[in-house]
Every structure is written in C-alpha cells, then in structure tokens.
Amino acid sequence: EAGVAQSPRYKIIEKRQSVAFWCNPISGHATLYWYQQILGQGPKLLIQFQNNGVVDDSQLPKDRFSAERLKGVDSTLKIQPAKLEDSAVYLCASSLRQGRNNEQFFGPGTRLTVL
Amino acid sequence: AQSVTQLDSHVSVSEGTPVLLRCNYSSSYSPSLFWYVQHPNKGLQLLLKYTSAATLVKGINGFEAEFKKSETSFHLTKPSAHMSDAAEYFCVVSEVNSGGYQKVTFGTGTKLQVIP
C-alpha cells in the first residue's frame, strides 16, 4: 500500500512570496489533515477535510492560508503572502474515516523556509 | 476542550536502561490516546494506541503504555532502551466532538536521547 505523498520536500522562499504544497493521501482514505510543525513544537492542526468538505479550519490563518480538496482525493495548501513565522514543516496525514480510534498516516512533510 | 501535556521536553537514558516518557491529558469525552514517534528527517509513525479496550497497550519495538483514567495519564515505557529508540515522541488525544467529527491534539513532544 502506497503511503501519503507530499511535494515538494523542501522549499525556500522570500517573505511576501506565495507557495503551494501538494498532498496525495492513501487511496480510499476519506479524511485528510494538514498540520504545521514549527521547530521544537508538536504538530498543530491547520485544516481537516472529510471527502471534499472542510470539517475543521478553526486554526487556519485564513487571511493568508487556503486549502482545497476539490475531488475528495488530493489536496493543496497555499500560503499567500508568506511571513517569516510560517517557516515550519507542513505535514499531511490521512485516515480511513472519522472516529476517535482511527490512526492517522503521515507523509514525509514539506520543510518551508521563509527568508 | 481537550489538551495533552508531555511533562518532559527531553529525556536522556543509557542504553539498556528503562525508558519512561510521561503524558497527561484532558478530555470532555471518552478519548482515544496514541503515541507517535518521529525519527530525524522521517515521517511520524504510530507506536501504539488506546481505544477503551485493555488499559495496558503494547506497541511496536517493545514499547507499551498504560491508560490510567484516575490519573488522566498515558505514560510510555520500555524496559530496555536501544540506540535506535533515539527520536522524538508525541502523545496524542483524539475524541469525537459534538458535531460528530474527530478532533486530534498533539503534545509538544519529548526528545529521547540514548547514551551508549
């Protein structure tokens, strides 16, 4: 079974530029998550999709971050414009369905550096 | 509201000695609890999970954790540390909220150092 795929693995941009990250979850997984992991901290949930609908985006900075999962499969997270404090690893995860017992499967992450 | 507190940001043990990584949680519902491990430059991997069955949960690589409701704890242990255990460990609480959706919260992580 193929795992969660993310690209790119690394990205360096200057502040005020735009950037986009892509995630392809495990086939058949209905739930998709984007997390931000700042160095030395635990992952913080940015947005959670169930199929192509958003179920939780309470911690997404909506003035600059956006995400979509149009066909209920792969997803894109965008930052526009980027700030220095956005430097972090962006993790994508998927799970089979909703439910407190469901394990999340994580991709390798995209390391973003904003200069 | 749910929360997770990992009591130690760094733990250092000698190879072959026991490991204890501490985690306390708070939850309004009946939660599930997980431990994930993150090796340098690797993705997060599930070690074990508690889902309201047995309170002592065994995971991969010899790790286990005990759910103690009265203490709201879910500490991770291993009898004998191996060099390959050096990594960062995250305690995670998961519950289904009133809207029917899963809410997941990660702790801040404990970095385990194993000394030869």
PDB file of C-alpha atoms in Angstrom:
ATOM      1  CA  GLU A   1       0.000   0.000   0.000  1.00  0.00           C
ATOM      2  CA  ALA A   2       1.439   3.347  -1.037  1.00  0.00           C
ATOM      3  CA  GLY A   3       1.791   5.887   1.750  1.00  0.00           C
ATOM      4  CA  VAL A   4       0.867   9.552   1.895  1.00  0.00           C
ATOM      5  CA  ALA A   5       2.772  11.503  -0.736  1.00  0.00           C
ATOM      6  CA  GLN A   6       3.784  15.132  -0.385  1.00  0.00           C
ATOM      7  CA  SER A   7       5.655  17.527  -2.623  1.00  0.00           C
ATOM      8  CA  PRO A   8       7.876  19.374  -2.673  1.00  0.00           C
ATOM      9  CA  ARG A   9      10.016  18.069   0.190  1.00  0.00           C
ATOM     10  CA  TYR A  10      11.813  21.377   0.655  1.00  0.00           C
ATOM     11  CA  LYS A  11      11.009  24.940  -0.317  1.00  0.00           C
ATOM     12  CA  ILE A  12      12.828  28.205   0.277  1.00  0.00           C
ATOM     13  CA  ILE A  13      11.059  31.474  -0.476  1.00  0.00           C
ATOM     14  CA  GLU A  14      11.320  35.116   0.481  1.00  0.00           C
ATOM     15  CA  LYS A  15       8.714  36.788   2.658  1.00  0.00           C
ATOM     16  CA  ARG A  16       5.670  38.076   0.835  1.00  0.00           C
ATOM     17  CA  GLN A  17       6.030  35.403  -1.860  1.00  0.00           C
ATOM     18  CA  SER A  18       3.452  32.679  -2.425  1.00  0.00           C
ATOM     19  CA  VAL A  19       3.910  28.936  -2.045  1.00  0.00           C
ATOM     20  CA  ALA A  20       1.802  25.834  -2.540  1.00  0.00           C
ATOM     21  CA  PHE A  21       2.114  22.322  -1.160  1.00  0.00           C
ATOM     22  CA  TRP A  22       0.535  19.191  -2.553  1.00  0.00           C
ATOM     23  CA  CYS A  23      -0.638  16.043  -0.782  1.00  0.00           C
ATOM     24  CA  ASN A  24      -1.951  12.751  -2.099  1.00  0.00           C
ATOM     25  CA  PRO A  25      -3.442  10.610   0.690  1.00  0.00           C
ATOM     26  CA  ILE A  26      -3.643   6.847   0.897  1.00  0.00           C
ATOM     27  CA  SER A  27      -6.173   5.526  -1.585  1.00  0.00           C
ATOM     28  CA  GLY A  28      -9.628   5.261  -0.077  1.00  0.00           C
ATOM     29  CA  HIS A  29      -8.929   7.484   2.912  1.00  0.00           C
ATOM     30  CA  ALA A  30     -11.811   9.880   3.378  1.00  0.00           C
ATOM     31  CA  THR A  31     -10.239  12.164   5.950  1.00  0.00           C
ATOM     32  CA  LEU A  32      -7.268  14.413   5.187  1.00  0.00           C
ATOM     33  CA  TYR A  33      -5.395  16.692   7.583  1.00  0.00           C
ATOM     34  CA  TRP A  34      -2.839  19.467   7.171  1.00  0.00           C
ATOM     35  CA  TYR A  35      -0.588  20.212  10.133  1.00  0.00           C
ATOM     36  CA  GLN A  36       2.041  22.874  10.772  1.00  0.00           C
ATOM     37  CA  GLN A  37       5.031  21.778  12.853  1.00  0.00           C
ATOM     38  CA  ILE A  38       7.289  24.602  13.967  1.00  0.00           C
ATOM     39  CA  LEU A  39      10.765  23.545  15.116  1.00  0.00           C
ATOM     40  CA  GLY A  40      10.649  22.238  18.672  1.00  0.00           C
ATOM     41  CA  GLN A  41       6.867  22.034  18.813  1.00  0.00           C
ATOM     42  CA  GLY A  42       4.224  19.404  18.230  1.00  0.00           C
ATOM     43  CA  PRO A  43       2.161  19.399  15.041  1.00  0.00           C
ATOM     44  CA  LYS A  44      -0.714  21.884  15.059  1.00  0.00           C
ATOM     45  CA  LEU A  45      -3.803  21.057  13.027  1.00  0.00           C
ATOM     46  CA  LEU A  46      -4.493  23.670  10.342  1.00  0.00           C
ATOM     47  CA  ILE A  47      -7.401  22.110   8.489  1.00  0.00           C
ATOM     48  CA  GLN A  48      -9.289  18.826   8.312  1.00  0.00           C
ATOM     49  CA  PHE A  49     -11.290  17.572   5.321  1.00  0.00           C
ATOM     50  CA  GLN A  50     -13.901  14.850   5.184  1.00  0.00           C
ATOM     51  CA  ASN A  51     -14.005  13.895   1.500  1.00  0.00           C
ATOM     52  CA  ASN A  52     -14.078  17.311  -0.217  1.00  0.00           C
ATOM     53  CA  GLY A  53     -15.690  19.227   2.654  1.00  0.00           C
ATOM     54  CA  VAL A  54     -13.976  21.156   5.442  1.00  0.00           C
ATOM     55  CA  VAL A  55     -14.877  19.924   8.945  1.00  0.00           C
ATOM     56  CA  ASP A  56     -12.373  21.969  10.973  1.00  0.00           C
ATOM     57  CA  ASP A  57     -10.375  25.018   9.925  1.00  0.00           C
ATOM     58  CA  SER A  58     -10.512  26.846  13.239  1.00  0.00           C
ATOM     59  CA  GLN A  59      -6.712  27.225  13.453  1.00  0.00           C
ATOM     60  CA  LEU A  60      -6.091  28.124   9.825  1.00  0.00           C
ATOM     61  CA  PRO A  61      -4.915  31.756   9.381  1.00  0.00           C
ATOM     62  CA  LYS A  62      -7.456  32.447   6.706  1.00  0.00           C
ATOM     63  CA  ASP A  63      -6.049  35.837   5.760  1.00  0.00           C
ATOM     64  CA  ARG A  64      -3.050  34.122   4.183  1.00  0.00           C
ATOM     65  CA  PHE A  65      -3.615  30.356   4.163  1.00  0.00           C
ATOM     66  CA  SER A  66      -6.036  28.455   1.969  1.00  0.00           C
ATOM     67  CA  ALA A  67      -6.574  24.790   1.217  1.00  0.00           C
ATOM     68  CA  GLU A  68      -8.734  22.753  -1.078  1.00  0.00           C
ATOM     69  CA  ARG A  69      -9.570  19.148  -1.791  1.00  0.00           C
ATOM     70  CA  LEU A  70     -11.781  19.545  -4.823  1.00  0.00           C
ATOM     71  CA  LYS A  71     -12.358  15.936  -5.831  1.00  0.00           C
ATOM     72  CA  GLY A  72     -12.056  14.453  -2.374  1.00  0.00           C
ATOM     73  CA  VAL A  73      -8.680  12.921  -3.131  1.00  0.00           C
ATOM     74  CA  ASP A  74      -5.516  15.032  -3.308  1.00  0.00           C
ATOM     75  CA  SER A  75      -5.223  18.404  -1.637  1.00  0.00           C
ATOM     76  CA  THR A  76      -3.315  21.667  -1.976  1.00  0.00           C
ATOM     77  CA  LEU A  77      -2.323  24.054   0.818  1.00  0.00           C
ATOM     78  CA  LYS A  78      -1.355  27.591  -0.188  1.00  0.00           C
ATOM     79  CA  ILE A  79       0.261  30.456   1.653  1.00  0.00           C
ATOM     80  CA  GLN A  80      -0.054  33.939   0.162  1.00  0.00           C
ATOM     81  CA  PRO A  81       1.807  36.050   1.171  1.00  0.00           C
ATOM     82  CA  ALA A  82       4.302  34.184   3.337  1.00  0.00           C
ATOM     83  CA  LYS A  83       5.705  35.597   6.575  1.00  0.00           C
ATOM     84  CA  LEU A  84       8.900  34.701   8.403  1.00  0.00           C
ATOM     85  CA  GLU A  85       6.890  32.913  11.107  1.00  0.00           C
ATOM     86  CA  ASP A  86       5.494  30.487   8.510  1.00  0.00           C
ATOM     87  CA  SER A  87       8.850  28.683   8.441  1.00  0.00           C
ATOM     88  CA  ALA A  88       7.924  25.168   9.515  1.00  0.00           C
ATOM     89  CA  VAL A  89       7.346  21.630   8.326  1.00  0.00           C
ATOM     90  CA  TYR A  90       3.910  21.151   6.782  1.00  0.00           C
ATOM     91  CA  LEU A  91       2.596  17.664   7.342  1.00  0.00           C
ATOM     92  CA  CYS A  92      -0.225  15.971   5.533  1.00  0.00           C
ATOM     93  CA  ALA A  93      -1.990  12.988   7.071  1.00  0.00           C
ATOM     94  CA  SER A  94      -4.929  10.819   6.141  1.00  0.00           C
ATOM     95  CA  SER A  95      -7.199   8.354   7.891  1.00  0.00           C
ATOM     96  CA  LEU A  96      -9.764   5.906   6.653  1.00  0.00           C
ATOM     97  CA  ARG A  97     -12.759   7.654   8.197  1.00  0.00           C
ATOM     98  CA  GLN A  98     -13.904   9.805  11.109  1.00  0.00           C
ATOM     99  CA  GLY A  99     -13.812   8.276  14.556  1.00  0.00           C
ATOM    100  CA  ARG A 100     -11.685   8.714  17.641  1.00  0.00           C
ATOM    101  CA  ASN A 101      -9.925   5.361  17.179  1.00  0.00           C
ATOM    102  CA  ASN A 102      -8.695   5.986  13.694  1.00  0.00           C
ATOM    103  CA  GLU A 103      -4.956   6.051  13.160  1.00  0.00           C
ATOM    104  CA  GLN A 104      -3.557   8.859  11.058  1.00  0.00           C
ATOM    105  CA  PHE A 105      -0.940   8.062   8.425  1.00  0.00           C
ATOM    106  CA  PHE A 106       1.567  10.833   7.835  1.00  0.00           C
ATOM    107  CA  GLY A 107       3.505  11.919   4.808  1.00  0.00           C
ATOM    108  CA  PRO A 108       7.181  12.929   4.983  1.00  0.00           C
ATOM    109  CA  GLY A 109       6.342  16.628   5.175  1.00  0.00           C
ATOM    110  CA  THR A 110       7.419  19.748   3.316  1.00  0.00           C
ATOM    111  CA  ARG A 111      10.043  21.875   5.030  1.00  0.00           C
ATOM    112  CA  LEU A 112       9.388  25.557   4.296  1.00  0.00           C
ATOM    113  CA  THR A 113      11.988  28.227   4.950  1.00  0.00           C
ATOM    114  CA  VAL A 114      10.887  31.846   4.608  1.00  0.00           C
ATOM    115  CA  LEU A 115      13.773  34.342   4.319  1.00  0.00           C
TER     116      LEU A 115
ATOM    117  CA  ALA B   1     -11.885  21.036  25.222  1.00  0.00           C
ATOM    118  CA  GLN B   2      -9.050  18.562  25.026  1.00  0.00           C
ATOM    119  CA  SER B   3      -5.380  19.005  25.804  1.00  0.00           C
ATOM    120  CA  VAL B   4      -2.195  16.993  26.158  1.00  0.00           C
ATOM    121  CA  THR B   5       0.772  17.707  28.411  1.00  0.00           C
ATOM    122  CA  GLN B   6       4.059  15.954  27.920  1.00  0.00           C
ATOM    123  CA  LEU B   7       5.856  16.542  31.162  1.00  0.00           C
ATOM    124  CA  ASP B   8       9.430  16.323  29.869  1.00  0.00           C
ATOM    125  CA  SER B   9      10.756  18.028  26.764  1.00  0.00           C
ATOM    126  CA  HIS B  10      13.982  15.982  26.901  1.00  0.00           C
ATOM    127  CA  VAL B  11      14.768  12.595  28.432  1.00  0.00           C
ATOM    128  CA  SER B  12      18.224  11.043  28.462  1.00  0.00           C
ATOM    129  CA  VAL B  13      18.827   7.370  29.291  1.00  0.00           C
ATOM    130  CA  SER B  14      21.698   4.947  28.968  1.00  0.00           C
ATOM    131  CA  GLU B  15      21.403   2.093  26.508  1.00  0.00           C
ATOM    132  CA  GLY B  16      19.868  -0.943  28.198  1.00  0.00           C
ATOM    133  CA  THR B  17      18.087   1.048  30.931  1.00  0.00           C
ATOM    134  CA  PRO B  18      14.313   1.622  31.184  1.00  0.00           C
ATOM    135  CA  VAL B  19      12.531   4.424  29.361  1.00  0.00           C
ATOM    136  CA  LEU B  20       9.639   6.444  30.812  1.00  0.00           C
ATOM    137  CA  LEU B  21       8.002   9.234  28.799  1.00  0.00           C
ATOM    138  CA  ARG B  22       5.170  10.943  30.646  1.00  0.00           C
ATOM    139  CA  CYS B  23       1.883  12.178  29.231  1.00  0.00           C
ATOM    140  CA  ASN B  24      -1.201  13.652  30.895  1.00  0.00           C
ATOM    141  CA  TYR B  25      -4.384  14.503  29.051  1.00  0.00           C
ATOM    142  CA  SER B  26      -7.645  16.326  29.449  1.00  0.00           C
ATOM    143  CA  SER B  27     -10.795  15.460  27.518  1.00  0.00           C
ATOM    144  CA  SER B  28     -14.507  16.236  27.704  1.00  0.00           C
ATOM    145  CA  TYR B  29     -15.442  12.944  26.056  1.00  0.00           C
ATOM    146  CA  SER B  30     -14.146   9.390  26.109  1.00  0.00           C
ATOM    147  CA  PRO B  31     -10.867   9.815  24.299  1.00  0.00           C
ATOM    148  CA  SER B  32      -8.553   7.562  22.415  1.00  0.00           C
ATOM    149  CA  LEU B  33      -4.861   8.080  23.056  1.00  0.00           C
ATOM    150  CA  PHE B  34      -1.909   7.493  20.808  1.00  0.00           C
ATOM    151  CA  TRP B  35       1.858   7.632  20.895  1.00  0.00           C
ATOM    152  CA  TYR B  36       3.680   8.531  17.688  1.00  0.00           C
ATOM    153  CA  VAL B  37       7.430   8.515  17.075  1.00  0.00           C
ATOM    154  CA  GLN B  38       9.348  10.828  14.746  1.00  0.00           C
ATOM    155  CA  HIS B  39      12.885   9.913  13.799  1.00  0.00           C
ATOM    156  CA  PRO B  40      15.076  12.679  12.346  1.00  0.00           C
ATOM    157  CA  ASN B  41      14.021  13.530   8.805  1.00  0.00           C
ATOM    158  CA  LYS B  42      11.395  10.792   8.866  1.00  0.00           C
ATOM    159  CA  GLY B  43       7.614  10.902   8.983  1.00  0.00           C
ATOM    160  CA  LEU B  44       5.523  10.314  12.077  1.00  0.00           C
ATOM    161  CA  GLN B  45       4.856   6.660  12.820  1.00  0.00           C
ATOM    162  CA  LEU B  46       2.275   5.142  15.143  1.00  0.00           C
ATOM    163  CA  LEU B  47       3.773   3.322  18.139  1.00  0.00           C
ATOM    164  CA  LEU B  48       0.576   2.282  19.891  1.00  0.00           C
ATOM    165  CA  LYS B  49      -2.968   3.342  20.667  1.00  0.00           C
ATOM    166  CA  TYR B  50      -5.522   3.025  23.450  1.00  0.00           C
ATOM    167  CA  THR B  51      -9.148   2.722  22.350  1.00  0.00           C
ATOM    168  CA  SER B  52     -11.017   1.782  25.578  1.00  0.00           C
ATOM    169  CA  ALA B  53     -10.248  -1.922  25.478  1.00  0.00           C
ATOM    170  CA  ALA B  54      -7.320  -3.132  27.601  1.00  0.00           C
ATOM    171  CA  THR B  55      -5.730  -0.377  29.674  1.00  0.00           C
ATOM    172  CA  LEU B  56      -2.221  -1.770  29.101  1.00  0.00           C
ATOM    173  CA  VAL B  57      -1.376  -1.371  25.464  1.00  0.00           C
ATOM    174  CA  LYS B  58       1.571  -2.986  23.704  1.00  0.00           C
ATOM    175  CA  GLY B  59       3.099  -1.365  20.672  1.00  0.00           C
ATOM    176  CA  ILE B  60       5.919  -1.842  18.258  1.00  0.00           C
ATOM    177  CA  ASN B  61       9.598  -2.143  19.173  1.00  0.00           C
ATOM    178  CA  GLY B  62       8.898  -3.235  22.747  1.00  0.00           C
ATOM    179  CA  PHE B  63       7.063  -0.095  23.837  1.00  0.00           C
ATOM    180  CA  GLU B  64       3.939  -0.165  25.966  1.00  0.00           C
ATOM    181  CA  ALA B  65       1.693   2.357  27.669  1.00  0.00           C
ATOM    182  CA  GLU B  66      -0.853   2.192  30.454  1.00  0.00           C
ATOM    183  CA  PHE B  67      -4.066   4.213  30.435  1.00  0.00           C
ATOM    184  CA  LYS B  68      -4.920   5.419  33.953  1.00  0.00           C
ATOM    185  CA  LYS B  69      -8.215   7.256  33.980  1.00  0.00           C
ATOM    186  CA  SER B  70      -7.990   8.273  37.627  1.00  0.00           C
ATOM    187  CA  GLU B  71      -4.654   9.969  36.959  1.00  0.00           C
ATOM    188  CA  THR B  72      -5.545  11.104  33.398  1.00  0.00           C
ATOM    189  CA  SER B  73      -2.203   9.688  32.309  1.00  0.00           C
ATOM    190  CA  PHE B  74      -0.904   7.621  29.428  1.00  0.00           C
ATOM    191  CA  HIS B  75       2.805   7.162  30.081  1.00  0.00           C
ATOM    192  CA  LEU B  76       5.035   5.357  27.569  1.00  0.00           C
ATOM    193  CA  THR B  77       7.558   2.813  28.798  1.00  0.00           C
ATOM    194  CA  LYS B  78      10.147   0.385  27.506  1.00  0.00           C
ATOM    195  CA  PRO B  79      12.160  -1.993  29.698  1.00  0.00           C
ATOM    196  CA  SER B  80      15.469  -1.561  27.900  1.00  0.00           C
ATOM    197  CA  ALA B  81      16.459   1.340  25.650  1.00  0.00           C
ATOM    198  CA  HIS B  82      18.171   0.746  22.336  1.00  0.00           C
ATOM    199  CA  MET B  83      20.217   3.252  20.386  1.00  0.00           C
ATOM    200  CA  SER B  84      17.622   3.159  17.617  1.00  0.00           C
ATOM    201  CA  ASP B  85      14.998   4.489  20.051  1.00  0.00           C
ATOM    202  CA  ALA B  86      16.560   7.954  19.937  1.00  0.00           C
ATOM    203  CA  ALA B  87      13.807  10.096  18.414  1.00  0.00           C
ATOM    204  CA  GLU B  88      11.014  12.496  19.317  1.00  0.00           C
ATOM    205  CA  TYR B  89       7.842  11.059  20.801  1.00  0.00           C
ATOM    206  CA  PHE B  90       4.394  12.634  20.675  1.00  0.00           C
ATOM    207  CA  CYS B  91       1.404  11.847  22.835  1.00  0.00           C
ATOM    208  CA  VAL B  92      -1.906  12.443  21.052  1.00  0.00           C
ATOM    209  CA  VAL B  93      -5.503  12.635  22.265  1.00  0.00           C
ATOM    210  CA  SER B  94      -8.408  12.022  19.920  1.00  0.00           C
ATOM    211  CA  GLU B  95     -12.114  12.418  20.539  1.00  0.00           C
ATOM    212  CA  VAL B  96     -15.283  12.772  18.532  1.00  0.00           C
ATOM    213  CA  ASN B  97     -16.836  16.130  19.245  1.00  0.00           C
ATOM    214  CA  SER B  98     -20.486  17.072  19.482  1.00  0.00           C
ATOM    215  CA  GLY B  99     -20.529  17.677  15.748  1.00  0.00           C
ATOM    216  CA  GLY B 100     -19.538  14.066  15.085  1.00  0.00           C
ATOM    217  CA  TYR B 101     -16.064  14.863  13.852  1.00  0.00           C
ATOM    218  CA  GLN B 102     -12.743  13.626  15.100  1.00  0.00           C
ATOM    219  CA  LYS B 103     -10.631  16.193  16.920  1.00  0.00           C
ATOM    220  CA  VAL B 104      -6.941  15.418  17.387  1.00  0.00           C
ATOM    221  CA  THR B 105      -4.460  17.268  19.605  1.00  0.00           C
ATOM    222  CA  PHE B 106      -0.734  16.619  19.769  1.00  0.00           C
ATOM    223  CA  GLY B 107       1.507  17.156  22.762  1.00  0.00           C
ATOM    224  CA  THR B 108       4.635  19.254  22.440  1.00  0.00           C
ATOM    225  CA  GLY B 109       6.889  16.216  22.186  1.00  0.00           C
ATOM    226  CA  THR B 110       9.628  14.542  24.225  1.00  0.00           C
ATOM    227  CA  LYS B 111      13.051  14.146  22.699  1.00  0.00           C
ATOM    228  CA  LEU B 112      14.635  10.874  23.811  1.00  0.00           C
ATOM    229  CA  GLN B 113      18.417  10.664  23.861  1.00  0.00           C
ATOM    230  CA  VAL B 114      20.053   7.248  24.307  1.00  0.00           C
ATOM    231  CA  ILE B 115      23.622   7.264  25.565  1.00  0.00           C
ATOM    232  CA  PRO B 116      25.866   4.352  24.587  1.00  0.00           C
TER     233      PRO B 116
END
